[in-house]
Amino acid sequence: MKGRMNTQLGNILIDPEVIAQYAGSVATECFGIVGMAAVHVKDGLVKLLKKESVTRGISVTVLDNRLVLDFHVIVSYGVSILAVSDNLISNVKYKVEKFTGLEIEQINIFVEGVRVID
């Protein structure tokens, strides 16, 4: 389902793929996030996604013009997962709500792996 806003000049529809793209770029800017992860359910394998395919690590659900975002991330070794998660949630909530005009109801973070950064 697409995000929908009605204005005096007409309707605005936002595709969830656009929201996922923007949220992914915001997430990868956050301290402690190495990148987004693709999870292969069949084998349980986790793969670090390249920048151009970050949307595969994000699920966007639109319910009554409120967003639910699921992030599958890989974090840096040695950082506090709680601190990274809090930073991710606050940055994504602020920037995505400002970008789309839609309220974020929930952000779920699934830490799929840890990587040592050189």
PDB file of C-alpha atoms in Angstrom:
ATOM      1  CA  MET A   1       0.000   0.000   0.000  1.00  0.00           C
ATOM      2  CA  LYS A   2       1.267   3.455  -0.830  1.00  0.00           C
ATOM      3  CA  GLY A   3       1.483   6.419   1.522  1.00  0.00           C
ATOM      4  CA  ARG A   4      -1.256   8.874   0.641  1.00  0.00           C
ATOM      5  CA  MET A   5      -1.676  12.556   1.440  1.00  0.00           C
ATOM      6  CA  ASN A   6      -4.518  14.750   0.292  1.00  0.00           C
ATOM      7  CA  THR A   7      -3.725  18.413  -0.290  1.00  0.00           C
ATOM      8  CA  GLN A   8      -5.844  21.250  -1.604  1.00  0.00           C
ATOM      9  CA  LEU A   9      -4.105  20.875  -4.971  1.00  0.00           C
ATOM     10  CA  GLY A  10      -4.529  17.101  -5.259  1.00  0.00           C
ATOM     11  CA  ASN A  11      -3.319  13.747  -3.961  1.00  0.00           C
ATOM     12  CA  ILE A  12       0.246  12.667  -3.240  1.00  0.00           C
ATOM     13  CA  LEU A  13       1.105   8.958  -3.359  1.00  0.00           C
ATOM     14  CA  ILE A  14       4.474   7.753  -2.053  1.00  0.00           C
ATOM     15  CA  ASP A  15       5.690   4.308  -3.088  1.00  0.00           C
ATOM     16  CA  PRO A  16       7.134   2.220  -0.211  1.00  0.00           C
ATOM     17  CA  GLU A  17      10.253   1.630  -2.361  1.00  0.00           C
ATOM     18  CA  VAL A  18      10.990   5.383  -2.264  1.00  0.00           C
ATOM     19  CA  ILE A  19      10.609   5.417   1.512  1.00  0.00           C
ATOM     20  CA  ALA A  20      12.876   2.360   1.814  1.00  0.00           C
ATOM     21  CA  GLN A  21      15.532   3.980  -0.391  1.00  0.00           C
ATOM     22  CA  TYR A  22      15.563   7.158   1.686  1.00  0.00           C
ATOM     23  CA  ALA A  23      15.445   5.322   5.032  1.00  0.00           C
ATOM     24  CA  GLY A  24      18.330   3.105   3.886  1.00  0.00           C
ATOM     25  CA  SER A  25      20.491   6.077   3.000  1.00  0.00           C
ATOM     26  CA  VAL A  26      19.740   7.666   6.383  1.00  0.00           C
ATOM     27  CA  ALA A  27      20.503   4.402   8.197  1.00  0.00           C
ATOM     28  CA  THR A  28      23.869   3.855   6.520  1.00  0.00           C
ATOM     29  CA  GLU A  29      24.936   7.370   7.624  1.00  0.00           C
ATOM     30  CA  CYS A  30      24.418   6.449  11.286  1.00  0.00           C
ATOM     31  CA  PHE A  31      27.440   5.757  13.481  1.00  0.00           C
ATOM     32  CA  GLY A  32      28.056   2.053  14.031  1.00  0.00           C
ATOM     33  CA  ILE A  33      26.036   0.811  11.060  1.00  0.00           C
ATOM     34  CA  VAL A  34      28.238  -1.038   8.563  1.00  0.00           C
ATOM     35  CA  GLY A  35      25.389  -1.599   6.142  1.00  0.00           C
ATOM     36  CA  MET A  36      22.118  -3.315   5.442  1.00  0.00           C
ATOM     37  CA  ALA A  37      21.819  -7.097   5.407  1.00  0.00           C
ATOM     38  CA  ALA A  38      20.002  -9.503   3.134  1.00  0.00           C
ATOM     39  CA  VAL A  39      18.907 -12.628   4.927  1.00  0.00           C
ATOM     40  CA  HIS A  40      18.424 -15.850   3.008  1.00  0.00           C
ATOM     41  CA  VAL A  41      15.780 -17.594   5.069  1.00  0.00           C
ATOM     42  CA  LYS A  42      16.409 -20.951   3.438  1.00  0.00           C
ATOM     43  CA  ASP A  43      20.081 -21.218   4.493  1.00  0.00           C
ATOM     44  CA  GLY A  44      20.166 -18.650   7.290  1.00  0.00           C
ATOM     45  CA  LEU A  45      22.975 -16.814   5.486  1.00  0.00           C
ATOM     46  CA  VAL A  46      23.454 -13.086   5.965  1.00  0.00           C
ATOM     47  CA  LYS A  47      24.971 -10.954   3.217  1.00  0.00           C
ATOM     48  CA  LEU A  48      26.145  -7.352   3.410  1.00  0.00           C
ATOM     49  CA  LEU A  49      24.341  -5.375   0.721  1.00  0.00           C
ATOM     50  CA  LYS A  50      25.982  -2.830  -1.543  1.00  0.00           C
ATOM     51  CA  LYS A  51      24.789   0.779  -1.345  1.00  0.00           C
ATOM     52  CA  GLU A  52      22.651   0.458  -4.468  1.00  0.00           C
ATOM     53  CA  SER A  53      20.625  -2.435  -3.026  1.00  0.00           C
ATOM     54  CA  VAL A  54      20.001  -1.201   0.528  1.00  0.00           C
ATOM     55  CA  THR A  55      16.246  -1.439   0.023  1.00  0.00           C
ATOM     56  CA  ARG A  56      16.470  -5.252   0.191  1.00  0.00           C
ATOM     57  CA  GLY A  57      17.431  -4.883   3.869  1.00  0.00           C
ATOM     58  CA  ILE A  58      14.424  -2.706   4.690  1.00  0.00           C
ATOM     59  CA  SER A  59      10.748  -3.547   4.826  1.00  0.00           C
ATOM     60  CA  VAL A  60       8.214  -0.702   4.682  1.00  0.00           C
ATOM     61  CA  THR A  61       4.590  -1.233   5.650  1.00  0.00           C
ATOM     62  CA  VAL A  62       2.022   1.552   5.319  1.00  0.00           C
ATOM     63  CA  LEU A  63      -0.988   1.238   7.641  1.00  0.00           C
ATOM     64  CA  ASP A  64      -3.518   4.100   7.661  1.00  0.00           C
ATOM     65  CA  ASN A  65      -0.809   6.570   6.550  1.00  0.00           C
ATOM     66  CA  ARG A  66       1.495   5.470   9.370  1.00  0.00           C
ATOM     67  CA  LEU A  67       4.744   3.688   8.623  1.00  0.00           C
ATOM     68  CA  VAL A  68       6.255   0.545  10.105  1.00  0.00           C
ATOM     69  CA  LEU A  69       9.919   0.092   9.150  1.00  0.00           C
ATOM     70  CA  ASP A  70      11.963  -3.084   9.616  1.00  0.00           C
ATOM     71  CA  PHE A  71      15.748  -2.747   9.292  1.00  0.00           C
ATOM     72  CA  HIS A  72      18.105  -5.709   8.905  1.00  0.00           C
ATOM     73  CA  VAL A  73      21.523  -4.282   9.740  1.00  0.00           C
ATOM     74  CA  ILE A  74      25.133  -5.230  10.293  1.00  0.00           C
ATOM     75  CA  VAL A  75      26.865  -3.275  13.043  1.00  0.00           C
ATOM     76  CA  SER A  76      30.503  -2.448  13.734  1.00  0.00           C
ATOM     77  CA  TYR A  77      32.384  -4.644  16.164  1.00  0.00           C
ATOM     78  CA  GLY A  78      32.942  -3.036  19.568  1.00  0.00           C
ATOM     79  CA  VAL A  79      30.067  -0.543  19.535  1.00  0.00           C
ATOM     80  CA  SER A  80      27.076  -0.606  21.836  1.00  0.00           C
ATOM     81  CA  ILE A  81      24.164  -2.125  19.926  1.00  0.00           C
ATOM     82  CA  LEU A  82      21.744  -0.207  22.155  1.00  0.00           C
ATOM     83  CA  ALA A  83      23.457   3.123  21.394  1.00  0.00           C
ATOM     84  CA  VAL A  84      23.572   2.375  17.660  1.00  0.00           C
ATOM     85  CA  SER A  85      19.898   1.350  17.677  1.00  0.00           C
ATOM     86  CA  ASP A  86      18.811   4.468  19.571  1.00  0.00           C
ATOM     87  CA  ASN A  87      20.787   6.645  17.144  1.00  0.00           C
ATOM     88  CA  LEU A  88      19.299   4.835  14.137  1.00  0.00           C
ATOM     89  CA  ILE A  89      15.748   5.131  15.453  1.00  0.00           C
ATOM     90  CA  SER A  90      15.983   8.843  16.250  1.00  0.00           C
ATOM     91  CA  ASN A  91      17.685   9.776  12.956  1.00  0.00           C
ATOM     92  CA  VAL A  92      15.361   7.701  10.771  1.00  0.00           C
ATOM     93  CA  LYS A  93      12.223   8.819  12.604  1.00  0.00           C
ATOM     94  CA  TYR A  94      13.090  12.503  12.316  1.00  0.00           C
ATOM     95  CA  LYS A  95      14.353  12.487   8.721  1.00  0.00           C
ATOM     96  CA  VAL A  96      11.773  10.104   7.199  1.00  0.00           C
ATOM     97  CA  GLU A  97       8.841  11.889   8.855  1.00  0.00           C
ATOM     98  CA  LYS A  98      10.190  15.225   7.625  1.00  0.00           C
ATOM     99  CA  PHE A  99      10.813  13.814   4.112  1.00  0.00           C
ATOM    100  CA  THR A 100       7.461  12.058   3.654  1.00  0.00           C
ATOM    101  CA  GLY A 101       5.066  13.924   5.933  1.00  0.00           C
ATOM    102  CA  LEU A 102       3.887  10.530   7.222  1.00  0.00           C
ATOM    103  CA  GLU A 103       4.092   9.459  10.868  1.00  0.00           C
ATOM    104  CA  ILE A 104       6.303   6.523  11.831  1.00  0.00           C
ATOM    105  CA  GLU A 105       4.437   4.195  14.145  1.00  0.00           C
ATOM    106  CA  GLN A 106       7.185   1.645  14.699  1.00  0.00           C
ATOM    107  CA  ILE A 107      10.813   0.947  13.807  1.00  0.00           C
ATOM    108  CA  ASN A 108      12.108  -2.597  14.265  1.00  0.00           C
ATOM    109  CA  ILE A 109      15.835  -3.302  14.103  1.00  0.00           C
ATOM    110  CA  PHE A 110      17.185  -6.776  13.461  1.00  0.00           C
ATOM    111  CA  VAL A 111      20.938  -7.006  14.011  1.00  0.00           C
ATOM    112  CA  GLU A 112      21.981  -9.716  11.566  1.00  0.00           C
ATOM    113  CA  GLY A 113      25.726  -9.564  12.040  1.00  0.00           C
ATOM    114  CA  VAL A 114      28.834  -7.837  13.321  1.00  0.00           C
ATOM    115  CA  ARG A 115      31.804  -6.734  11.216  1.00  0.00           C
ATOM    116  CA  VAL A 116      35.260  -5.517  12.113  1.00  0.00           C
ATOM    117  CA  ILE A 117      35.971  -2.221  10.376  1.00  0.00           C
ATOM    118  CA  ASP A 118      39.521  -1.591   9.163  1.00  0.00           C
TER     119      ASP A 118
END
